[in-house]
mmCIF file with all atom_site columns, C-alpha atoms in Angstrom:
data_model
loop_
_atom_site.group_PDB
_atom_site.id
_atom_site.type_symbol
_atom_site.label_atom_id
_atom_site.label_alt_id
_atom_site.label_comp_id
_atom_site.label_asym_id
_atom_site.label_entity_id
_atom_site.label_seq_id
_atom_site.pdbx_PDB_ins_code
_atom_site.Cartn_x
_atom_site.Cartn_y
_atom_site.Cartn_z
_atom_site.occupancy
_atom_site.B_iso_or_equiv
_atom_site.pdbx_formal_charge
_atom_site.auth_seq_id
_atom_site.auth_comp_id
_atom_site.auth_asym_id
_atom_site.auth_atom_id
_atom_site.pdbx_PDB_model_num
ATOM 1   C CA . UNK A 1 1   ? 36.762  1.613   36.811  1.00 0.00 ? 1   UNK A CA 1
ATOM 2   C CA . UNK A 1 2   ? 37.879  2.213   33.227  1.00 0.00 ? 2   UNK A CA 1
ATOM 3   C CA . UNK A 1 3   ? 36.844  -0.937  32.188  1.00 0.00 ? 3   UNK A CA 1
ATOM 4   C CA . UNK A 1 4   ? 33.257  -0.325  33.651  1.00 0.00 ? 4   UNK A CA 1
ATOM 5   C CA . UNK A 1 5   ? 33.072  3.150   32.035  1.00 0.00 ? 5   UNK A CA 1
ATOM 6   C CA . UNK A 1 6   ? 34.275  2.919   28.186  1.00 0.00 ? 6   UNK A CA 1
ATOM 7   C CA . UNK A 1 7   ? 31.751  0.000   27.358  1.00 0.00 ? 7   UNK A CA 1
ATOM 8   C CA . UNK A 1 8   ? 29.056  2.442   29.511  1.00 0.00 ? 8   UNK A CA 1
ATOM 9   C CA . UNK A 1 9   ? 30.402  5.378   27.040  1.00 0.00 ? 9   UNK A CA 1
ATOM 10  C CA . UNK A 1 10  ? 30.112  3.503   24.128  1.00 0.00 ? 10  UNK A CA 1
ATOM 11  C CA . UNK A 1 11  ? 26.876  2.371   24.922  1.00 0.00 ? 11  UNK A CA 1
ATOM 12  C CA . UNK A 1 12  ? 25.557  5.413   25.708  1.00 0.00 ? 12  UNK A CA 1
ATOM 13  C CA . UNK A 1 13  ? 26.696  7.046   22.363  1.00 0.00 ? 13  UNK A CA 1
ATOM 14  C CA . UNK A 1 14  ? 25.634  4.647   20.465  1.00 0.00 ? 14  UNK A CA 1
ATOM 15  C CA . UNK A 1 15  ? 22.013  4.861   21.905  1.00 0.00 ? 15  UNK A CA 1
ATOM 16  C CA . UNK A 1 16  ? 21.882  8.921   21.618  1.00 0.00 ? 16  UNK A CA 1
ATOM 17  C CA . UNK A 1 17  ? 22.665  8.267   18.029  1.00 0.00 ? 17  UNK A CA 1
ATOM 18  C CA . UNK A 1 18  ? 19.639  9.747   15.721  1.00 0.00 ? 18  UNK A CA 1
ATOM 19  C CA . UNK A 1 19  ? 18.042  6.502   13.544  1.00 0.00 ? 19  UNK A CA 1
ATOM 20  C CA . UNK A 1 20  ? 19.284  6.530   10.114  1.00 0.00 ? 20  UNK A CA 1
ATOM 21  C CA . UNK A 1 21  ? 16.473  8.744   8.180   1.00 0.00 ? 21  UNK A CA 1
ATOM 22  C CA . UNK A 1 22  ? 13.871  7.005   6.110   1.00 0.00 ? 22  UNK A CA 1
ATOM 23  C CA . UNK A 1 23  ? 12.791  7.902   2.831   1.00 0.00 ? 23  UNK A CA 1
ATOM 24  C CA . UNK A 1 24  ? 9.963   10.279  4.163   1.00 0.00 ? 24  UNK A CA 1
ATOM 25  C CA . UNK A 1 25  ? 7.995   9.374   0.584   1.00 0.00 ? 25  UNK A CA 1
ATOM 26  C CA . UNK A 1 26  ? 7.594   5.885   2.007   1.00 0.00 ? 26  UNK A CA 1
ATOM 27  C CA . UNK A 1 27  ? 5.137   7.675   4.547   1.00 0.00 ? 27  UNK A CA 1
ATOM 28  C CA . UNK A 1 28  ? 3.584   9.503   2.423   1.00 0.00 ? 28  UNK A CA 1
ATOM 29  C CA . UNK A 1 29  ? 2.877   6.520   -0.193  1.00 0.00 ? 29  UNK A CA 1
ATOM 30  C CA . UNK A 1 30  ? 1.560   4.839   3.182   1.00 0.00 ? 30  UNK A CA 1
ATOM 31  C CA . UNK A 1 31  ? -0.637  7.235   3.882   1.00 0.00 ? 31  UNK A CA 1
ATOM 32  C CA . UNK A 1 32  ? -2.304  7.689   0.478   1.00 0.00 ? 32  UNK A CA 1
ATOM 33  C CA . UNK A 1 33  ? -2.439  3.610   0.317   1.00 0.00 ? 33  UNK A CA 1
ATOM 34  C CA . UNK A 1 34  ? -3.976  3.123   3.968   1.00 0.00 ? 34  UNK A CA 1
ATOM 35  C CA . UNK A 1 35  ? -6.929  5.925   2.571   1.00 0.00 ? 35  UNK A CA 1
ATOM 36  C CA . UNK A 1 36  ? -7.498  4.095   -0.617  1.00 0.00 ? 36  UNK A CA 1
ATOM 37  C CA . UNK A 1 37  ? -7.485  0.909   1.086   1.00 0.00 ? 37  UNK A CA 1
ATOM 38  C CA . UNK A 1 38  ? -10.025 2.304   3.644   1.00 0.00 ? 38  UNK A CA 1
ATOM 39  C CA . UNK A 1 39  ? -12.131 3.866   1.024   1.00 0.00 ? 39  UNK A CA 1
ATOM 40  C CA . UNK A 1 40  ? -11.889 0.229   -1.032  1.00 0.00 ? 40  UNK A CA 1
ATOM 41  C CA . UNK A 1 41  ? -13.288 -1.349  2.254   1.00 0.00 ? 41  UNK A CA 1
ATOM 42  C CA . UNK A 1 42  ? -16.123 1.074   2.702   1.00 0.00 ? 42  UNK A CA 1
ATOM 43  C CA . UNK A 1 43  ? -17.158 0.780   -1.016  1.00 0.00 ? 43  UNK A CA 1
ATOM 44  C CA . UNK A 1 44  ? -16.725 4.442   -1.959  1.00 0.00 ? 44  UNK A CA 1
ATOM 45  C CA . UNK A 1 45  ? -16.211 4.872   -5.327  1.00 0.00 ? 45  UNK A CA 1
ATOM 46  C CA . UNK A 1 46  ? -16.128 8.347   -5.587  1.00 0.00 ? 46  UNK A CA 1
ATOM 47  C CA . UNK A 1 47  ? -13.638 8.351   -2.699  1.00 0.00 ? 47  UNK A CA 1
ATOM 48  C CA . UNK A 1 48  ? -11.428 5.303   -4.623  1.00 0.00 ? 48  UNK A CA 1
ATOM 49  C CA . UNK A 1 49  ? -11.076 7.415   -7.589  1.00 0.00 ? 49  UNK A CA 1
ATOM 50  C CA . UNK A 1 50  ? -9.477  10.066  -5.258  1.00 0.00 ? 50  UNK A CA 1
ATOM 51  C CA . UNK A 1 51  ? -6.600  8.031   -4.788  1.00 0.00 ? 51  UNK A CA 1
ATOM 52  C CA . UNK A 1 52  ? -5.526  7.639   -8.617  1.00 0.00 ? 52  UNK A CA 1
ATOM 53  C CA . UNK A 1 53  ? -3.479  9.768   -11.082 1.00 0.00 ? 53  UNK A CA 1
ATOM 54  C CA . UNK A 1 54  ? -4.912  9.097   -14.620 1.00 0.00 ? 54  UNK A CA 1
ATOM 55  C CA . UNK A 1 55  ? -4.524  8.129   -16.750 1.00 0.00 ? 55  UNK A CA 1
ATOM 56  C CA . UNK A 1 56  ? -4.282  4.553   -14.924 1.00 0.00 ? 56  UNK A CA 1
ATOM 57  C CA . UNK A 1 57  ? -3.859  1.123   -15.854 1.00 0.00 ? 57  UNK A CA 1
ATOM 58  C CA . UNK A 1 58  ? -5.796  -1.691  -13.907 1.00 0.00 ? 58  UNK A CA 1
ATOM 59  C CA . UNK A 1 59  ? -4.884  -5.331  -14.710 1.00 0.00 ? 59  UNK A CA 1
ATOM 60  C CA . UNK A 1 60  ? -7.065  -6.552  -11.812 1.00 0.00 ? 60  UNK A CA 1
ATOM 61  C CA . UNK A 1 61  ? -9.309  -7.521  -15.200 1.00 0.00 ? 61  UNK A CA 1
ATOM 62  C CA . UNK A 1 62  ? -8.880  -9.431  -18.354 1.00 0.00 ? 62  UNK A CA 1
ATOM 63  C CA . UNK A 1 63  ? -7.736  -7.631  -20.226 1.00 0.00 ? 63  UNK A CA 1
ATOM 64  C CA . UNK A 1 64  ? -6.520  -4.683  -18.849 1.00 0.00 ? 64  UNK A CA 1
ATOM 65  C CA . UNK A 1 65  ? -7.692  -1.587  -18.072 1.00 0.00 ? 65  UNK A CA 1
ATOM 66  C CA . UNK A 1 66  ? -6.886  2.281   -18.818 1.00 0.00 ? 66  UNK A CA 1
ATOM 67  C CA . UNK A 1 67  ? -8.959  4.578   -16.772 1.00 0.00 ? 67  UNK A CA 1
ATOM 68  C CA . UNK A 1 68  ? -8.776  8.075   -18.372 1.00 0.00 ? 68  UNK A CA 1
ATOM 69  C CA . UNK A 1 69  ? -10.987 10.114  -15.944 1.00 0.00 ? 69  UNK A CA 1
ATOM 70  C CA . UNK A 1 70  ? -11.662 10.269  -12.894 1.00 0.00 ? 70  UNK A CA 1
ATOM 71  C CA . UNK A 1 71  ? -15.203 9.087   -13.481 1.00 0.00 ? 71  UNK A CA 1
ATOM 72  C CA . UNK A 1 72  ? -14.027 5.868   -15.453 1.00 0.00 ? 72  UNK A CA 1
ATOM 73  C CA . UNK A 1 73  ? -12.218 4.702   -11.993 1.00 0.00 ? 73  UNK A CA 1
ATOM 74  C CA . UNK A 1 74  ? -14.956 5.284   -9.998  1.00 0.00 ? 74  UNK A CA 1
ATOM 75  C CA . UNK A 1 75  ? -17.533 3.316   -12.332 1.00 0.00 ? 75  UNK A CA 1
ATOM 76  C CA . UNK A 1 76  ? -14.949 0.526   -12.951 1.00 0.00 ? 76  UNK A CA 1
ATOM 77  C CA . UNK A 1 77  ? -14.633 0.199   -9.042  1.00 0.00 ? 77  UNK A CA 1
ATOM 78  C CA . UNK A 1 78  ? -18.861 0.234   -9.019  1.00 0.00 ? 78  UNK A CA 1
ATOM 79  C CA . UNK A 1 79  ? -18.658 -2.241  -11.465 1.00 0.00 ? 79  UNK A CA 1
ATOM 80  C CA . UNK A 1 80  ? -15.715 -4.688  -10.449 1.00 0.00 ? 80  UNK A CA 1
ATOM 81  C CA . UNK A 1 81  ? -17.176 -8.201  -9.096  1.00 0.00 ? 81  UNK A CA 1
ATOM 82  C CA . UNK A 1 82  ? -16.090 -9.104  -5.818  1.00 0.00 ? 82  UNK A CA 1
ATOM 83  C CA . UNK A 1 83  ? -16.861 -12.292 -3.780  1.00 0.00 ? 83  UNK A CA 1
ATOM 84  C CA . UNK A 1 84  ? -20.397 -12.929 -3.082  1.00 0.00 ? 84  UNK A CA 1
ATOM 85  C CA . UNK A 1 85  ? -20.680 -12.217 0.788   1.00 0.00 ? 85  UNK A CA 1
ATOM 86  C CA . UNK A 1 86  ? -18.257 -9.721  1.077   1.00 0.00 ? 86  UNK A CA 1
ATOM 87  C CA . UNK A 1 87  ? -17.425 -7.838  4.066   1.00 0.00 ? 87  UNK A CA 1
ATOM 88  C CA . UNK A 1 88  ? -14.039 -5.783  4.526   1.00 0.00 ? 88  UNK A CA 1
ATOM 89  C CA . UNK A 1 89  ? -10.679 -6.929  3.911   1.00 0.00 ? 89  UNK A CA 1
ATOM 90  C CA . UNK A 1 90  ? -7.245  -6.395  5.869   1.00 0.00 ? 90  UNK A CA 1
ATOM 91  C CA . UNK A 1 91  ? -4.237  -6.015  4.872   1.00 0.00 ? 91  UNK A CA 1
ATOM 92  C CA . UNK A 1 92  ? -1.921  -9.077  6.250   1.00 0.00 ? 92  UNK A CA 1
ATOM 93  C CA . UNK A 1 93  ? 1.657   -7.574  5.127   1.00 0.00 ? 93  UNK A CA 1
ATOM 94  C CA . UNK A 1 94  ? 2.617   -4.379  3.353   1.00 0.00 ? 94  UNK A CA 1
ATOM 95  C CA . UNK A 1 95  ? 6.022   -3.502  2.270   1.00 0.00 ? 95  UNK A CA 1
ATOM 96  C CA . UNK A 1 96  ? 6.588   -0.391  -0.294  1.00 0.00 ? 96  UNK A CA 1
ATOM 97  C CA . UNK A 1 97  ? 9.931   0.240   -2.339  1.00 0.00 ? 97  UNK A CA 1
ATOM 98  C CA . UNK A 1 98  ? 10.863  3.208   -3.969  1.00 0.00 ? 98  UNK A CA 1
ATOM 99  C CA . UNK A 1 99  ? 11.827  2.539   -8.222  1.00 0.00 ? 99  UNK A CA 1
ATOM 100 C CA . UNK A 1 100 ? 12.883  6.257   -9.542  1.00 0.00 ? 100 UNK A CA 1
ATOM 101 C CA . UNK A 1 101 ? 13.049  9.169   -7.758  1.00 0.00 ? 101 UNK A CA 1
ATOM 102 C CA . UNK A 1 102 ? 8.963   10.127  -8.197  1.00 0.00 ? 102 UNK A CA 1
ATOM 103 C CA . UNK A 1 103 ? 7.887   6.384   -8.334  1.00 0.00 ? 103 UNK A CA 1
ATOM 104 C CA . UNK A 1 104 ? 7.267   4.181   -5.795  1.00 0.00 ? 104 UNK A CA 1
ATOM 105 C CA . UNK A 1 105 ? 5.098   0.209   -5.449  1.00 0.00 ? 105 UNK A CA 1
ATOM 106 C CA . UNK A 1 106 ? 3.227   -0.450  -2.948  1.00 0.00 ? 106 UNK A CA 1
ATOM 107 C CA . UNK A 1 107 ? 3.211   -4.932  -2.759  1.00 0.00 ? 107 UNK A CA 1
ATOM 108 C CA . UNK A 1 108 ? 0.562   -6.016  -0.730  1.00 0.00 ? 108 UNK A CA 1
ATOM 109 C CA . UNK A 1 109 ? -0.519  -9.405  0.999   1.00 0.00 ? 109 UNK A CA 1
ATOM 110 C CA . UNK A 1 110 ? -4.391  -8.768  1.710   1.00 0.00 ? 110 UNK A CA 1
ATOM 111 C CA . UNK A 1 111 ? -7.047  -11.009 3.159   1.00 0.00 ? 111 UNK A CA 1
ATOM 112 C CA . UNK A 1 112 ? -11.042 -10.649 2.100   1.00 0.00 ? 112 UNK A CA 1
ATOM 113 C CA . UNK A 1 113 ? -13.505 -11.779 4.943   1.00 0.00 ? 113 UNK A CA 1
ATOM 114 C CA . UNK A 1 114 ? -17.276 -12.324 4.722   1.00 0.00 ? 114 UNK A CA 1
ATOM 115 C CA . UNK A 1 115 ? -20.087 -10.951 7.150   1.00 0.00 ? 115 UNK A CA 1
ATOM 116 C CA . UNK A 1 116 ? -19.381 -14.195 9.222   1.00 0.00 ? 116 UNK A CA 1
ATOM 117 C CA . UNK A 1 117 ? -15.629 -13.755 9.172   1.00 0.00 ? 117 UNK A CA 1
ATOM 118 C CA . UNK A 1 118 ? -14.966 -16.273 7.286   1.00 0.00 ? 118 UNK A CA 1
ATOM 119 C CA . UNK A 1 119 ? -12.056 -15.275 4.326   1.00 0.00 ? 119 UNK A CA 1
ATOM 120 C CA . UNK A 1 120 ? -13.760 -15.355 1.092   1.00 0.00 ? 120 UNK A CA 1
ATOM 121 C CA . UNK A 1 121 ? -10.111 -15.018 -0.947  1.00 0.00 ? 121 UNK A CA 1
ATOM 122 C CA . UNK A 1 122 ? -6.304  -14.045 0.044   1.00 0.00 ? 122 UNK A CA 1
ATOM 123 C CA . UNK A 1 123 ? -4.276  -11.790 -2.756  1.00 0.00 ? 123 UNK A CA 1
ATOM 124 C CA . UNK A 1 124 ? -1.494  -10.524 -3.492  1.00 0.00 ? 124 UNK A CA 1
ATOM 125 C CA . UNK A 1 125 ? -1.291  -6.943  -5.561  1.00 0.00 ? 125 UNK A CA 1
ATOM 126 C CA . UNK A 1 126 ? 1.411   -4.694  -6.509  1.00 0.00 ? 126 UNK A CA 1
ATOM 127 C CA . UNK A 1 127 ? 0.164   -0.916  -6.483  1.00 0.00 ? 127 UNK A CA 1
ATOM 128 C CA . UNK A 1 128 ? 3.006   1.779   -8.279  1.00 0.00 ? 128 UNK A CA 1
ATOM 129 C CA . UNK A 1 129 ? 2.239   5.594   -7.029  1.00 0.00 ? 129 UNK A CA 1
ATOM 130 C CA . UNK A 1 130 ? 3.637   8.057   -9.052  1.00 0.00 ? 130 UNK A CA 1
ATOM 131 C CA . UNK A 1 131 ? 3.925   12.487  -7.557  1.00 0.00 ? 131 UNK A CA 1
ATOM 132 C CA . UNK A 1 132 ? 3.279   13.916  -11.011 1.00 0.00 ? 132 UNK A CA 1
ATOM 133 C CA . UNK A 1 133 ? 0.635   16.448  -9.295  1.00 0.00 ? 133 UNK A CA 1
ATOM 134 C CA . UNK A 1 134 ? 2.615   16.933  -6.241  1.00 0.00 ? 134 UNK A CA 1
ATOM 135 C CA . UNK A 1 135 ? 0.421   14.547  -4.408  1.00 0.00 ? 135 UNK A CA 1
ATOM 136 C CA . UNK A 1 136 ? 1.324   10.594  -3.964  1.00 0.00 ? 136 UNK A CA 1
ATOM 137 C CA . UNK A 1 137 ? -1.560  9.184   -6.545  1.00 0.00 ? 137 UNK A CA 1
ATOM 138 C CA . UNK A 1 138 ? -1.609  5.568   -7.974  1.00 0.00 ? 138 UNK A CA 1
ATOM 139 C CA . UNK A 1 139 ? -1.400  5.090   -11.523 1.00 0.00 ? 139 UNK A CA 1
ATOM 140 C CA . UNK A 1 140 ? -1.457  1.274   -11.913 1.00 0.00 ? 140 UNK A CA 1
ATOM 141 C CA . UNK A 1 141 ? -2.338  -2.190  -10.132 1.00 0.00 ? 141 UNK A CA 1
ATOM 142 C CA . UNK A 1 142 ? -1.907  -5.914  -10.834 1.00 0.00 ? 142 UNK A CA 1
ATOM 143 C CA . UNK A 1 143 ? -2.554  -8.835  -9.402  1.00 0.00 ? 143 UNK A CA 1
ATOM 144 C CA . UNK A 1 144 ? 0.463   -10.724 -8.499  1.00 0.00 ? 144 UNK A CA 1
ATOM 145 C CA . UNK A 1 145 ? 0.924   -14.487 -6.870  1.00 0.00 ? 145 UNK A CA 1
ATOM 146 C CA . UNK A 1 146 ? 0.675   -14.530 -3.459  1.00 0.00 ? 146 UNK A CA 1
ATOM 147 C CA . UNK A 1 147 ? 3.908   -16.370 -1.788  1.00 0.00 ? 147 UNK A CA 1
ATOM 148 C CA . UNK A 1 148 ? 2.522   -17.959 1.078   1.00 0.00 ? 148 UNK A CA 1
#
């Protein structure tokens, strides 16, 4: 019987055991990405700009770009070409790391689709969210190669 019940014991403590606790920011950054990315898909600029700290850097153009108001980001979104035909976009992987205590990247694997559903261009992008304003707001993007 003793054999039978300290495995069962162990077993059973080790499943009551709380999860180790996640970096709660990583939600939050998350959360603020999903919403930009959602407002990116639905092509509103006003809402984009929401999602941004500035001054911010985009290097999503040649050359770069530093957006110091809130209107700049929404007319550089207005303005930014993107593939002839295009739909919505998903996002195919998303992992986010956390660099200082109040700055944290968001590296994305994304996937653009046309009307017909066909993909129109797969990316890569690195996103860095900063919590100057006590609010998870993204302060620069680039373009990175995909690994696939």
């Amino acid at each position: 019987m003793k054999k039978f019940l300290v495995p069962f014991t162990f077993f059973f403590v080790i499943s009551c055991a709380p999860e180790p606790s996640e970096d709660p920011n990583i939600e939050l950054v998350r959360d603020e990405y999903e919403a930009y990315f959602n407002d990116f898909v639905a092509r509103d600029f006003d809402a984009i700009a929401s999602h941004f700290q500035v001054p911010a850097m985009n290097r999503g153009t040649s050359p770069a770009v530093v957006l110091s108001t809130q209107d700049e980001v929404s007319a550089f979104f207005e303005s930014l070409p993107i593939q002839d035909g295009y739909s919505y976009s998903l996002m195919d992987r998303i992992d986010i790391y956390r660099l200082a205590e109040s700055v944290y990247y968001v590296d994305l694997d994304f996937t653009r689709y046309s009307t017909s559903d066909q993909i129109l261009f797969e990316g890569r992008s690195l996103y860095f969210f900063g919590n100057e304003t006590d609010a998870w707001k993204m302060f620069a993007a680039a373009p990175v190669q995909r690994d696939d």
